[in-house]
Short mmCIF file of C-alpha atoms and ligand atoms in Angstrom, two decimals:
data_model
loop_
_atom_site.label_atom_id
_atom_site.label_comp_id
_atom_site.label_asym_id
_atom_site.label_seq_id
_atom_site.Cartn_x
_atom_site.Cartn_y
_atom_site.Cartn_z
CA MET A 1 -44.98 -77.69 3.25
CA VAL A 2 -43.87 -74.61 5.25
CA ALA A 3 -45.70 -72.49 8.04
CA ASN A 4 -48.74 -73.95 6.55
CA GLY A 5 -51.41 -72.25 8.48
CA SER A 6 -48.98 -70.91 11.07
CA VAL A 7 -49.30 -67.34 12.33
CA LYS A 8 -46.71 -66.33 9.99
CA GLN A 9 -49.07 -67.53 6.88
CA ARG A 10 -51.54 -65.67 8.12
CA THR A 11 -49.82 -62.09 8.65
CA ARG A 12 -48.26 -62.36 5.46
CA PRO A 13 -48.66 -59.98 2.73
CA GLU A 14 -51.76 -60.32 0.34
CA TRP A 15 -49.62 -60.58 -2.96
CA LEU A 16 -47.63 -63.86 -1.25
CA GLN A 17 -50.81 -65.63 -0.21
CA GLN A 18 -51.49 -66.18 -4.26
CA TYR A 19 -48.48 -68.58 -3.50
CA GLU A 20 -48.09 -71.64 -1.63
CA LEU A 21 -44.84 -71.90 -0.79
CA VAL A 22 -42.94 -75.51 -1.05
CA GLY A 23 -39.13 -74.55 -0.07
CA LYS A 24 -35.82 -73.06 -1.09
CA ILE A 25 -34.41 -74.24 -4.30
CA GLY A 26 -31.34 -72.10 -4.33
CA GLU A 27 -28.93 -69.05 -3.60
CA GLY A 28 -27.57 -67.00 -5.70
CA THR A 29 -25.55 -63.54 -6.25
CA TYR A 30 -28.62 -61.57 -5.83
CA GLY A 31 -30.54 -63.56 -3.35
CA LEU A 32 -32.73 -66.64 -2.56
CA VAL A 33 -34.62 -68.55 -5.13
CA TYR A 34 -37.91 -70.50 -3.77
CA LEU A 35 -40.18 -72.75 -5.16
CA ALA A 36 -43.77 -72.17 -4.92
CA ARG A 37 -47.12 -73.32 -6.44
CA SER A 38 -49.74 -70.95 -7.82
CA LYS A 39 -53.00 -70.56 -5.66
CA GLU A 40 -54.54 -68.84 -8.53
CA PRO A 41 -57.73 -70.60 -9.74
CA ALA A 42 -56.80 -70.68 -13.67
CA HIS A 43 -53.27 -72.15 -13.08
CA ARG A 44 -53.99 -73.83 -9.45
CA GLY A 45 -50.63 -75.71 -8.60
CA THR A 46 -48.50 -74.68 -11.27
CA LYS A 47 -44.69 -74.20 -10.14
CA ILE A 48 -43.14 -71.07 -9.99
CA ALA A 49 -39.72 -69.96 -9.18
CA ILE A 50 -39.47 -66.77 -6.78
CA LYS A 51 -36.51 -64.84 -6.56
CA LYS A 52 -35.92 -62.83 -3.58
CA PHE A 53 -33.33 -60.14 -3.81
CA LYS A 54 -31.27 -59.03 -1.25
CA GLN A 55 -31.95 -55.38 0.60
CA SER A 56 -28.87 -53.63 -0.78
CA LYS A 57 -26.37 -52.43 2.08
CA GLU A 58 -27.69 -49.28 2.29
CA GLY A 59 -31.44 -50.42 3.17
CA ASP A 60 -32.80 -48.09 0.96
CA GLY A 61 -35.22 -50.48 -0.79
CA VAL A 62 -35.74 -50.94 -4.51
CA SER A 63 -34.66 -47.95 -6.56
CA PRO A 64 -36.96 -46.41 -9.39
CA THR A 65 -34.21 -47.34 -11.81
CA ALA A 66 -34.29 -51.03 -10.83
CA ILE A 67 -38.51 -51.08 -11.21
CA ARG A 68 -38.06 -49.08 -14.43
CA GLU A 69 -35.45 -52.18 -15.74
CA ILE A 70 -37.44 -54.92 -14.54
CA MET A 71 -40.60 -53.60 -16.06
CA LEU A 72 -38.58 -53.53 -19.34
CA LEU A 73 -37.47 -57.23 -18.87
CA ARG A 74 -41.02 -58.17 -17.93
CA GLU A 75 -41.78 -57.32 -21.50
CA CYS A 76 -39.20 -59.52 -23.12
CA VAL A 77 -41.37 -62.44 -24.41
CA HIS A 78 -39.65 -65.50 -26.14
CA GLU A 79 -39.53 -68.96 -25.86
CA ASN A 80 -36.02 -69.52 -24.67
CA ILE A 81 -36.09 -66.78 -22.12
CA VAL A 82 -37.43 -67.65 -18.95
CA LYS A 83 -40.91 -65.60 -18.25
CA LEU A 84 -41.16 -63.03 -15.67
CA VAL A 85 -44.79 -63.47 -14.72
CA ASN A 86 -44.79 -61.33 -11.62
CA VAL A 87 -42.94 -58.65 -9.62
CA HIS A 88 -43.69 -57.82 -6.19
CA ILE A 89 -42.14 -55.19 -3.81
CA ASN A 90 -42.59 -56.13 -0.08
CA HIS A 91 -42.99 -52.87 1.82
CA GLY A 92 -42.48 -55.17 5.04
CA ASP A 93 -38.91 -55.18 4.59
CA MET A 94 -38.63 -53.05 1.05
CA SER A 95 -37.33 -56.07 -0.76
CA LEU A 96 -37.97 -57.42 -4.56
CA TYR A 97 -39.52 -60.69 -5.51
CA LEU A 98 -39.49 -61.59 -8.87
CA ALA A 99 -41.67 -64.61 -9.64
CA PHE A 100 -40.58 -66.65 -13.13
CA ASP A 101 -41.78 -69.62 -14.45
CA TYR A 102 -40.08 -72.91 -13.19
CA ALA A 103 -37.69 -74.75 -14.86
CA GLU A 104 -36.73 -78.51 -13.68
CA HIS A 105 -33.32 -78.53 -14.86
CA ASP A 106 -30.25 -76.38 -15.57
CA LEU A 107 -27.18 -77.13 -17.29
CA TYR A 108 -24.82 -76.83 -14.17
CA GLU A 109 -26.98 -80.13 -13.20
CA ILE A 110 -27.38 -81.60 -16.54
CA ILE A 111 -23.44 -81.51 -16.81
CA ARG A 112 -22.86 -82.42 -13.15
CA HIS A 113 -25.01 -85.67 -13.65
CA HIS A 114 -23.32 -86.59 -16.75
CA ARG A 115 -19.76 -86.02 -15.13
CA GLU A 116 -20.70 -87.75 -11.63
CA LYS A 117 -23.81 -90.05 -12.16
CA VAL A 118 -23.83 -91.57 -15.65
CA THR A 119 -20.47 -90.75 -16.44
CA CYS A 120 -21.09 -90.80 -20.05
CA SER A 121 -20.99 -87.46 -22.56
CA ILE A 122 -24.41 -85.75 -23.07
CA ASN A 123 -25.63 -87.12 -26.42
CA PRO A 124 -24.78 -85.24 -29.85
CA TYR A 125 -28.49 -84.40 -30.61
CA THR A 126 -28.93 -82.91 -27.05
CA VAL A 127 -25.75 -80.66 -27.19
CA LYS A 128 -26.79 -79.36 -30.29
CA SER A 129 -30.28 -78.54 -29.35
CA LEU A 130 -29.33 -76.86 -26.23
CA LEU A 131 -26.86 -74.84 -27.97
CA TRP A 132 -29.42 -73.65 -30.96
CA GLN A 133 -31.98 -72.52 -28.19
CA ILE A 134 -29.52 -70.31 -26.18
CA LEU A 135 -28.42 -68.96 -29.10
CA ASN A 136 -31.80 -68.42 -30.30
CA GLY A 137 -32.49 -66.78 -26.69
CA LEU A 138 -29.61 -64.73 -26.79
CA ASN A 139 -30.24 -63.61 -30.44
CA TYR A 140 -33.84 -62.08 -29.26
CA LEU A 141 -31.87 -60.37 -26.06
CA HIS A 142 -29.14 -58.92 -28.09
CA SER A 143 -31.43 -57.77 -30.99
CA ASN A 144 -33.36 -55.99 -28.03
CA TRP A 145 -30.46 -54.37 -26.67
CA ILE A 146 -29.90 -56.39 -23.84
CA ILE A 147 -26.58 -57.84 -22.82
CA HIS A 148 -26.66 -60.99 -20.34
CA ARG A 149 -23.44 -60.28 -19.16
CA ASP A 150 -23.67 -63.45 -16.61
CA LEU A 151 -23.97 -66.51 -18.63
CA LYS A 152 -22.91 -69.65 -17.02
CA PRO A 153 -24.55 -73.14 -16.91
CA SER A 154 -26.59 -72.31 -13.80
CA ASN A 155 -28.11 -69.69 -15.63
CA ILE A 156 -29.49 -72.00 -18.31
CA LEU A 157 -32.84 -73.15 -17.48
CA VAL A 158 -34.33 -76.51 -19.23
CA MET A 159 -37.82 -77.27 -18.76
CA GLY A 160 -39.08 -80.45 -17.09
CA GLU A 161 -41.97 -82.57 -17.78
CA GLY A 162 -44.69 -81.28 -19.82
CA GLU A 163 -45.85 -79.46 -22.91
CA GLU A 164 -42.36 -77.56 -23.14
CA GLN A 165 -40.27 -80.31 -21.98
CA GLY A 166 -36.65 -79.84 -22.85
CA VAL A 167 -37.01 -76.10 -24.05
CA VAL A 168 -34.02 -74.23 -23.01
CA LYS A 169 -34.83 -70.62 -21.06
CA ILE A 170 -31.95 -68.20 -20.74
CA GLY A 171 -32.21 -67.05 -17.00
CA ASP A 172 -31.11 -63.73 -14.93
CA PHE A 173 -31.34 -61.80 -18.38
CA GLY A 174 -30.46 -58.14 -17.55
CA LEU A 175 -30.20 -58.75 -14.26
CA ALA A 176 -26.50 -58.12 -14.18
CA ARG A 177 -26.69 -54.33 -15.36
CA ILE A 178 -30.04 -53.59 -12.93
CA PHE A 179 -28.25 -55.15 -9.67
CA GLN A 180 -24.53 -54.76 -10.75
CA ALA A 181 -23.57 -58.22 -9.64
CA PRO A 182 -20.48 -58.08 -7.44
CA SER A 183 -17.41 -59.49 -8.77
CA ARG A 184 -16.74 -60.51 -5.38
CA PRO A 185 -18.02 -63.19 -3.42
CA LEU A 186 -20.67 -61.54 -1.01
CA SER A 187 -20.06 -62.04 2.33
CA ASP A 188 -23.06 -62.74 3.91
CA ASN A 189 -23.81 -66.01 1.81
CA GLY A 190 -20.73 -67.27 0.33
CA VAL A 191 -21.72 -67.42 -3.16
CA VAL A 192 -18.91 -67.44 -5.54
CA VAL A 193 -19.37 -65.09 -8.88
CA THR A 194 -17.58 -67.34 -11.16
CA ILE A 195 -14.70 -66.08 -13.62
CA TRP A 196 -14.63 -69.08 -15.61
CA TYR A 197 -17.13 -67.82 -18.18
CA ARG A 198 -15.79 -63.98 -18.59
CA ALA A 199 -14.55 -62.64 -21.74
CA PRO A 200 -10.94 -61.78 -21.93
CA GLU A 201 -11.77 -58.26 -23.17
CA LEU A 202 -13.24 -57.72 -19.45
CA LEU A 203 -10.44 -59.47 -18.03
CA LEU A 204 -8.36 -56.72 -19.58
CA GLY A 205 -10.29 -54.01 -18.24
CA SER A 206 -12.23 -53.02 -21.14
CA LYS A 207 -15.09 -50.46 -19.94
CA HIS A 208 -17.33 -51.51 -22.97
CA TYR A 209 -19.68 -54.21 -22.64
CA THR A 210 -20.98 -55.31 -26.31
CA SER A 211 -22.76 -58.49 -26.84
CA ALA A 212 -19.55 -60.24 -27.58
CA VAL A 213 -18.83 -61.11 -23.96
CA ASP A 214 -22.14 -63.27 -23.89
CA MET A 215 -21.01 -65.02 -27.28
CA TRP A 216 -17.51 -65.77 -25.50
CA ALA A 217 -19.24 -67.40 -22.48
CA VAL A 218 -21.60 -69.21 -24.88
CA GLY A 219 -18.39 -70.84 -26.50
CA CYS A 220 -17.16 -71.70 -22.93
CA ILE A 221 -20.47 -73.24 -22.36
CA PHE A 222 -20.38 -75.21 -25.53
CA ALA A 223 -16.97 -76.86 -24.81
CA GLU A 224 -18.52 -77.87 -21.23
CA LEU A 225 -21.22 -79.50 -22.95
CA LEU A 226 -19.01 -81.65 -25.21
CA THR A 227 -16.23 -82.12 -22.06
CA LEU A 228 -18.56 -82.09 -18.71
CA LYS A 229 -15.53 -79.74 -17.65
CA PRO A 230 -15.22 -76.07 -17.59
CA LEU A 231 -13.11 -75.26 -20.30
CA PHE A 232 -11.18 -72.33 -18.47
CA GLN A 233 -11.07 -72.69 -14.56
CA GLY A 234 -9.33 -70.08 -13.46
CA ILE A 235 -8.50 -69.30 -9.84
CA GLU A 236 -10.16 -65.70 -9.02
CA ASP A 237 -7.69 -63.61 -6.91
CA LYS A 238 -10.14 -62.24 -4.23
CA SER A 239 -7.66 -59.76 -2.66
CA SER A 240 -8.11 -57.70 -5.86
CA PRO A 241 -10.93 -55.40 -6.84
CA SER A 242 -9.71 -55.18 -10.48
CA PRO A 243 -11.16 -57.37 -13.31
CA PHE A 244 -7.63 -57.93 -14.12
CA GLN A 245 -7.80 -61.70 -13.08
CA PHE A 246 -4.32 -63.09 -14.19
CA ASP A 247 -4.93 -67.01 -13.66
CA GLN A 248 -8.35 -66.78 -15.82
CA LEU A 249 -6.17 -65.18 -18.52
CA ASP A 250 -3.73 -67.58 -18.14
CA LYS A 251 -5.92 -70.64 -18.39
CA ILE A 252 -7.04 -69.13 -21.64
CA PHE A 253 -3.85 -68.32 -23.19
CA LYS A 254 -2.57 -71.89 -22.33
CA VAL A 255 -5.24 -73.13 -24.65
CA LEU A 256 -5.34 -70.45 -27.57
CA GLY A 257 -2.17 -68.73 -27.35
CA ASN A 258 -1.01 -65.47 -26.64
CA PRO A 259 -3.51 -62.70 -27.87
CA THR A 260 -1.45 -60.25 -30.54
CA ALA A 261 -2.55 -56.94 -31.53
CA ASP A 262 -2.03 -58.40 -35.26
CA LYS A 263 -5.24 -60.63 -34.35
CA TRP A 264 -6.54 -58.29 -32.03
CA PRO A 265 -5.65 -54.81 -32.99
CA THR A 266 -7.57 -52.75 -30.05
CA LEU A 267 -5.98 -55.35 -27.68
CA THR A 268 -3.14 -52.58 -26.92
CA THR A 269 -5.83 -49.93 -25.78
CA LEU A 270 -7.04 -52.04 -22.91
CA PRO A 271 -5.89 -50.96 -19.57
CA HIS A 272 -4.85 -54.10 -18.03
CA TRP A 273 -2.80 -55.42 -21.17
CA ALA A 274 -0.79 -51.92 -21.26
CA GLN A 275 -0.44 -52.32 -17.42
CA ASN A 276 0.78 -56.15 -17.51
CA ARG A 277 1.91 -56.88 -20.94
CA GLN A 278 5.40 -57.21 -19.75
CA SER A 279 4.41 -60.33 -17.45
CA ILE A 280 1.98 -61.70 -20.00
CA GLN A 281 4.12 -61.81 -22.56
CA SER A 282 7.51 -63.06 -20.85
CA ARG A 283 5.19 -66.35 -20.64
CA LYS A 284 5.04 -68.31 -23.66
CA TYR A 285 2.53 -70.24 -24.40
CA ASP A 286 2.09 -73.03 -27.07
CA ASN A 287 -1.12 -72.56 -28.26
CA PRO A 288 -2.28 -76.39 -28.46
CA GLY A 289 -5.95 -75.44 -29.48
CA PHE A 290 -8.67 -77.22 -28.66
CA TYR A 291 -8.04 -80.69 -30.06
CA SER A 292 -6.17 -81.38 -26.66
CA ILE A 293 -9.08 -80.60 -24.75
CA VAL A 294 -12.54 -81.04 -27.00
CA GLN A 295 -13.06 -84.03 -28.68
CA LEU A 296 -13.98 -81.98 -32.05
CA PRO A 297 -11.98 -82.90 -35.29
CA PRO A 298 -10.56 -79.97 -36.63
CA LYS A 299 -12.27 -79.33 -39.49
CA SER A 300 -15.79 -80.44 -38.51
CA PRO A 301 -18.19 -77.82 -38.37
CA GLY A 302 -18.62 -77.68 -34.52
CA PHE A 303 -14.91 -76.95 -34.30
CA ASP A 304 -15.32 -74.09 -36.70
CA LEU A 305 -18.30 -72.55 -34.54
CA LEU A 306 -16.75 -72.84 -31.31
CA SER A 307 -13.42 -71.62 -32.65
CA LYS A 308 -15.33 -68.61 -33.87
CA MET A 309 -17.23 -68.16 -30.38
CA LEU A 310 -13.51 -68.07 -28.78
CA GLU A 311 -12.41 -65.40 -31.38
CA TYR A 312 -10.18 -62.93 -29.06
CA ASP A 313 -11.19 -59.98 -30.92
CA PRO A 314 -14.74 -59.19 -29.62
CA ILE A 315 -15.14 -57.63 -33.12
CA LYS A 316 -14.23 -60.57 -34.95
CA ARG A 317 -16.17 -62.98 -32.64
CA ILE A 318 -19.45 -64.60 -33.93
CA THR A 319 -22.46 -63.04 -33.42
CA ALA A 320 -25.85 -65.10 -31.66
CA ALA A 321 -27.43 -64.31 -35.15
CA GLN A 322 -24.56 -65.70 -37.37
CA ALA A 323 -23.96 -68.70 -35.28
CA LEU A 324 -27.79 -69.97 -35.62
CA GLU A 325 -26.87 -69.86 -39.43
CA HIS A 326 -23.78 -71.98 -38.94
CA GLU A 327 -23.34 -75.09 -41.04
CA TYR A 328 -23.08 -77.23 -37.64
CA PHE A 329 -27.04 -76.79 -37.10
CA ARG A 330 -27.47 -78.00 -40.80
CA ASN A 331 -25.98 -81.11 -40.14
CA ASP A 332 -27.18 -84.38 -38.68
CA PRO A 333 -28.34 -84.59 -35.68
CA ILE A 334 -30.83 -81.66 -36.56
CA PRO A 335 -31.46 -79.69 -33.43
CA GLY A 336 -35.19 -79.82 -32.12
CA ARG A 337 -37.14 -78.31 -29.40
CA ASN A 338 -37.47 -81.02 -26.93
CA SER A 339 -33.50 -81.07 -26.49
CA LEU A 340 -33.87 -83.97 -23.67
CA VAL A 341 -35.64 -86.41 -25.82
CA PRO A 342 -33.50 -87.30 -28.97
CA ALA A 343 -35.48 -87.47 -32.08
CA ASN A 344 -33.87 -90.89 -33.19
CA SER A 345 -35.36 -93.58 -30.50
CA ALA A 346 -31.93 -95.75 -30.91
CA ASP A 347 -30.29 -92.73 -28.28
CA LYS A 348 -30.57 -93.26 -24.62
CA VAL A 349 -32.97 -90.49 -22.89
CA VAL A 350 -31.66 -89.57 -19.57
CA PRO A 351 -33.96 -89.07 -17.01
CA TYR A 352 -32.50 -85.70 -15.20
CA PRO A 353 -33.08 -85.77 -11.23
CA GLN A 354 -35.82 -83.29 -10.14
CA ARG A 355 -34.19 -79.91 -8.20
CA PRO A 356 -33.45 -80.83 -4.76
CA VAL A 357 -36.08 -78.42 -2.30
CA ASP A 358 -35.25 -77.64 1.15
CA TYR A 359 -38.39 -77.98 2.76
CA SER A 360 -37.39 -76.26 6.14
CA THR A 361 -36.68 -72.79 4.55
CA ASP A 362 -39.44 -70.23 4.88
CA PHE A 363 -39.69 -66.64 3.02
CA ASP A 364 -37.81 -64.42 5.38
CA GLY A 365 -39.05 -61.15 6.12
CA THR A 366 -42.53 -61.29 4.22
CA THR A 367 -44.96 -60.91 6.98
CA ALA A 368 -47.13 -57.65 6.80
CA PRO A 369 -45.99 -54.57 8.60
CA PRO A 370 -48.33 -54.19 11.51
CA PRO A 371 -51.28 -51.39 10.96
CA SER A 372 -49.01 -48.28 12.79
CA GLN A 373 -46.44 -49.00 10.29
CA MET A 374 -48.30 -49.34 7.12
CA PRO A 375 -47.51 -46.84 4.67
CA ASN A 376 -50.28 -43.76 5.26
CA SER A 377 -52.20 -42.39 2.30
CA SER A 378 -49.55 -40.09 1.43
CA ASN A 379 -46.68 -42.66 1.76
CA MET A 380 -48.88 -45.00 -0.58
CA SER A 381 -49.32 -41.96 -3.17
CA GLY A 382 -45.65 -41.64 -2.93
CA SER A 383 -45.20 -45.01 -3.92
CA SER A 384 -47.40 -44.77 -6.97
CA ASN A 385 -45.56 -41.78 -7.73
CA GLN A 386 -42.28 -44.05 -8.10
CA LEU A 387 -44.40 -46.28 -10.44
CA HIS A 388 -45.69 -44.04 -12.90
CA PRO A 389 -42.71 -41.98 -14.28
CA SER A 390 -41.12 -45.84 -14.03
CA MET A 391 -44.18 -46.94 -16.46
CA ASN A 392 -43.86 -44.09 -18.67
CA VAL A 393 -40.05 -44.40 -19.12
CA ASN A 394 -40.56 -47.97 -19.73
CA MET A 395 -43.08 -47.16 -22.72
CA GLN A 396 -40.22 -44.91 -23.96
CA GLN A 397 -37.60 -47.41 -23.69
CA GLN A 398 -39.73 -50.06 -25.17
CA HIS A 399 -40.62 -47.54 -28.14
CA ARG A 400 -36.91 -47.24 -28.79
CA ILE A 401 -36.32 -50.90 -28.69
CA GLN A 402 -38.92 -51.38 -31.32
CA ASN A 403 -37.47 -49.05 -33.66
CA SER A 404 -33.91 -49.88 -33.49
CA ASN A 405 -34.26 -53.72 -33.78
CA THR A 406 -33.31 -54.41 -37.22
CA LEU A 407 -32.24 -58.25 -36.56
CA SER A 408 -34.62 -60.78 -37.06
CA VAL A 409 -35.66 -63.06 -34.21
CA ASN A 410 -35.34 -66.66 -34.71
CA GLN A 411 -38.27 -68.37 -33.50
CA PRO A 412 -39.71 -71.83 -33.98
CA VAL A 413 -42.30 -71.63 -36.68
CA GLY A 414 -45.66 -71.45 -35.59
CA MET A 415 -44.68 -70.52 -32.07
CA HIS A 416 -45.96 -67.24 -30.89
CA GLY A 417 -44.22 -65.28 -28.01
CA MET A 418 -46.53 -66.27 -24.87
CA ASN A 419 -48.86 -64.10 -24.29
CA SER A 420 -48.07 -62.20 -21.01
CA SER A 421 -50.31 -62.81 -18.06
CA SER A 422 -47.96 -61.08 -16.24
CA ASN A 423 -48.53 -58.01 -13.93
CA MET A 424 -46.81 -55.75 -11.70
CA TYR A 425 -47.70 -55.79 -8.15
CA ILE A 426 -47.36 -53.11 -5.62
CA GLN A 427 -48.18 -53.88 -2.31
CA ARG A 428 -50.10 -50.93 -0.48
CA GLY A 429 -50.52 -51.75 3.13
CA ASN A 430 -51.99 -55.01 3.03
CA ALA A 431 -53.89 -54.43 -0.46
CA THR A 432 -51.95 -55.65 -3.83
CA VAL A 433 -52.63 -53.45 -6.77
CA PRO A 434 -52.01 -54.66 -10.38
CA GLN A 435 -50.96 -52.20 -12.65
CA GLN A 436 -52.05 -51.56 -16.01
CA GLN A 437 -49.50 -53.37 -19.22
CA PRO A 438 -48.02 -50.96 -21.52
CA GLN A 439 -49.75 -51.36 -24.84
CA GLN A 440 -46.37 -51.52 -26.58
CA GLN A 441 -45.35 -54.89 -25.62
CA GLN A 442 -47.20 -55.82 -28.60
CA GLY A 443 -44.59 -55.20 -30.36
CA LEU A 444 -42.03 -57.58 -29.12
CA ARG A 445 -44.68 -60.25 -29.56
CA ARG A 446 -45.21 -59.77 -32.92
CA LYS A 447 -41.82 -59.60 -34.00
CA ASP A 448 -41.53 -63.23 -32.57
CA GLN A 449 -44.01 -64.61 -34.70
CA THR A 450 -42.40 -63.88 -38.05
CA ASN A 451 -39.36 -66.17 -37.42
CA VAL A 452 -37.18 -68.59 -39.30
CA GLY A 453 -37.82 -71.58 -37.14
CA TYR A 454 -35.55 -74.45 -36.20
CA PRO A 455 -33.34 -75.80 -38.95
CA GLY A 456 -34.66 -79.32 -40.10
CA HIS A 457 -37.90 -80.70 -39.69
CA TYR A 458 -39.18 -79.82 -36.59
CA GLN A 459 -42.40 -77.99 -36.20
CA PRO A 460 -43.43 -77.33 -32.66
CA PRO A 461 -47.15 -77.15 -31.56
CA ASN A 462 -49.13 -74.12 -31.79
CA LYS A 463 -49.48 -73.92 -28.39
CA SER A 464 -48.26 -72.00 -25.21
CA ARG A 465 -48.24 -72.54 -21.51
CA ARG A 466 -49.86 -69.65 -19.46
CA ILE A 467 -49.51 -68.97 -15.86
N1 LIG B 501 -36.74 -70.03 -13.09
C1 LIG B 501 -36.05 -71.09 -12.44
N2 LIG B 501 -36.49 -72.20 -12.06
C2 LIG B 501 -36.18 -73.07 -11.50
N3 LIG B 501 -34.64 -72.93 -10.78
C3 LIG B 501 -34.41 -71.89 -11.26
C4 LIG B 501 -34.90 -70.61 -11.59
N4 LIG B 501 -34.11 -69.52 -11.81
C5 LIG B 501 -32.89 -70.10 -11.01
N5 LIG B 501 -33.15 -71.33 -10.75
C6 LIG B 501 -32.19 -71.82 -9.85
O1 LIG B 501 -32.08 -71.29 -8.62
C7 LIG B 501 -30.79 -71.51 -8.35
C8 LIG B 501 -30.02 -70.16 -7.75
O2 LIG B 501 -30.23 -69.47 -8.93
P1 LIG B 501 -29.87 -68.19 -8.80
O3 LIG B 501 -29.87 -67.39 -10.29
O4 LIG B 501 -29.85 -67.03 -7.86
O5 LIG B 501 -27.75 -68.22 -8.63
P2 LIG B 501 -26.73 -68.91 -9.65
O6 LIG B 501 -27.29 -68.60 -11.08
O7 LIG B 501 -26.64 -70.26 -9.12
O8 LIG B 501 -25.61 -67.59 -9.70
P3 LIG B 501 -26.23 -66.15 -9.80
O9 LIG B 501 -27.09 -65.70 -9.42
O10 LIG B 501 -24.62 -65.52 -9.89
O11 LIG B 501 -26.47 -66.00 -11.28
C9 LIG B 501 -29.81 -72.37 -9.61
O12 LIG B 501 -29.64 -73.50 -9.27
C10 LIG B 501 -31.00 -71.84 -10.19
O13 LIG B 501 -30.68 -72.70 -11.67
#
């Protein structure tokens, strides 16, 4: 345990004292991720992942826009979306902490384990169940007008032992939009933002994100689950701030062939197509197709689904809702809720390792400011003034979401949206003030309850874990 009973522990802000810090579990685009345990009596010992967001270069703290957006994300409640349980703003260094349900595994580690440790492919039941749940979570996000924009194996979390074992949780949803994930490595932590899952329209400079960019990424992840290797492993040109990444496009074209205006009519309107057409077209690509890479028979449902996800034209690319209805999921093996334990007892259960934890790392910069630096009462009302408009806008946005959502959200039969116990905490001096939750979030949950469910026989229990 880190700094237990130390001076640091005693001077920590009150919000942090509801957690027992275990250590650091990762570092990503936005900052560090820590493992902590809840000290709240009702959930004592429950594991929580706390993401600390870096202070912006300008050092101006968390913008009201970011808070509004995060409040919106907090209301996304779905079994296949990681649950944002708490939001904390630390006035000591004006940093933002998001507390999520903890997931023991992610697809990056699962794929790596198969590639490097067990050297066997992931069983077809697990691949199908993982893919179905990713699509189910994505369908929920897309039908609520949220585009993830940064889907990749490390953002696809899988729950470890317990009632939710093997359940997929999409992580980091919506954050790319709020924090404008940098398209280049961050100089201070060396984390590289991968371009391997980036859709061709983005690489060619499209200014309009649509949910189709997520479906391209899912196609890349699907292929990677089957082959244990990233499908399009382009080398990023870090010297260029432009979205145009020729090597990445080259890797795509080598498998799928040259895109043509015939198949993709809006191709010619993309800024980097017009600028680089000659150099792209001067290369002849064979279009060997997937068979050369992904071991799927060309006429199989799996092959058909993958090719529809990797359709060049984003308008023609299969949507999450359509993909969920695809024949692939109606054939054996039928996908299930616990993706890690095959329904067929003859299949091997692979024990995946727990996340490594760096026990030597402490939360940085979270000591409470000395009394002289405490926000005075006018500052405090300043911070609450910032919050209230956020809440109001949040409620309006929520209303818009409910009214505009026409797609049904697929959710296992009998699985209710988790009853949110999350609160927004704003630290005022040394006190932490829980904020009221807007009533509108009931709408999202109600929608969850009228769903289609997994194809096949699976009936999940009517229980939901709460923190
Ligand atoms: N809720 C969570 N539970 C357990 N581990 C998590 C959770 N959220 C993130 N992680 C893990 O923490 C590590 C860092 O995550 P983070 O999302 O910050 O970075 P990343 O996914 O590697 O890259 P990026 O920030 O670009 O998305 C990853 O291994 C990720 O799987």
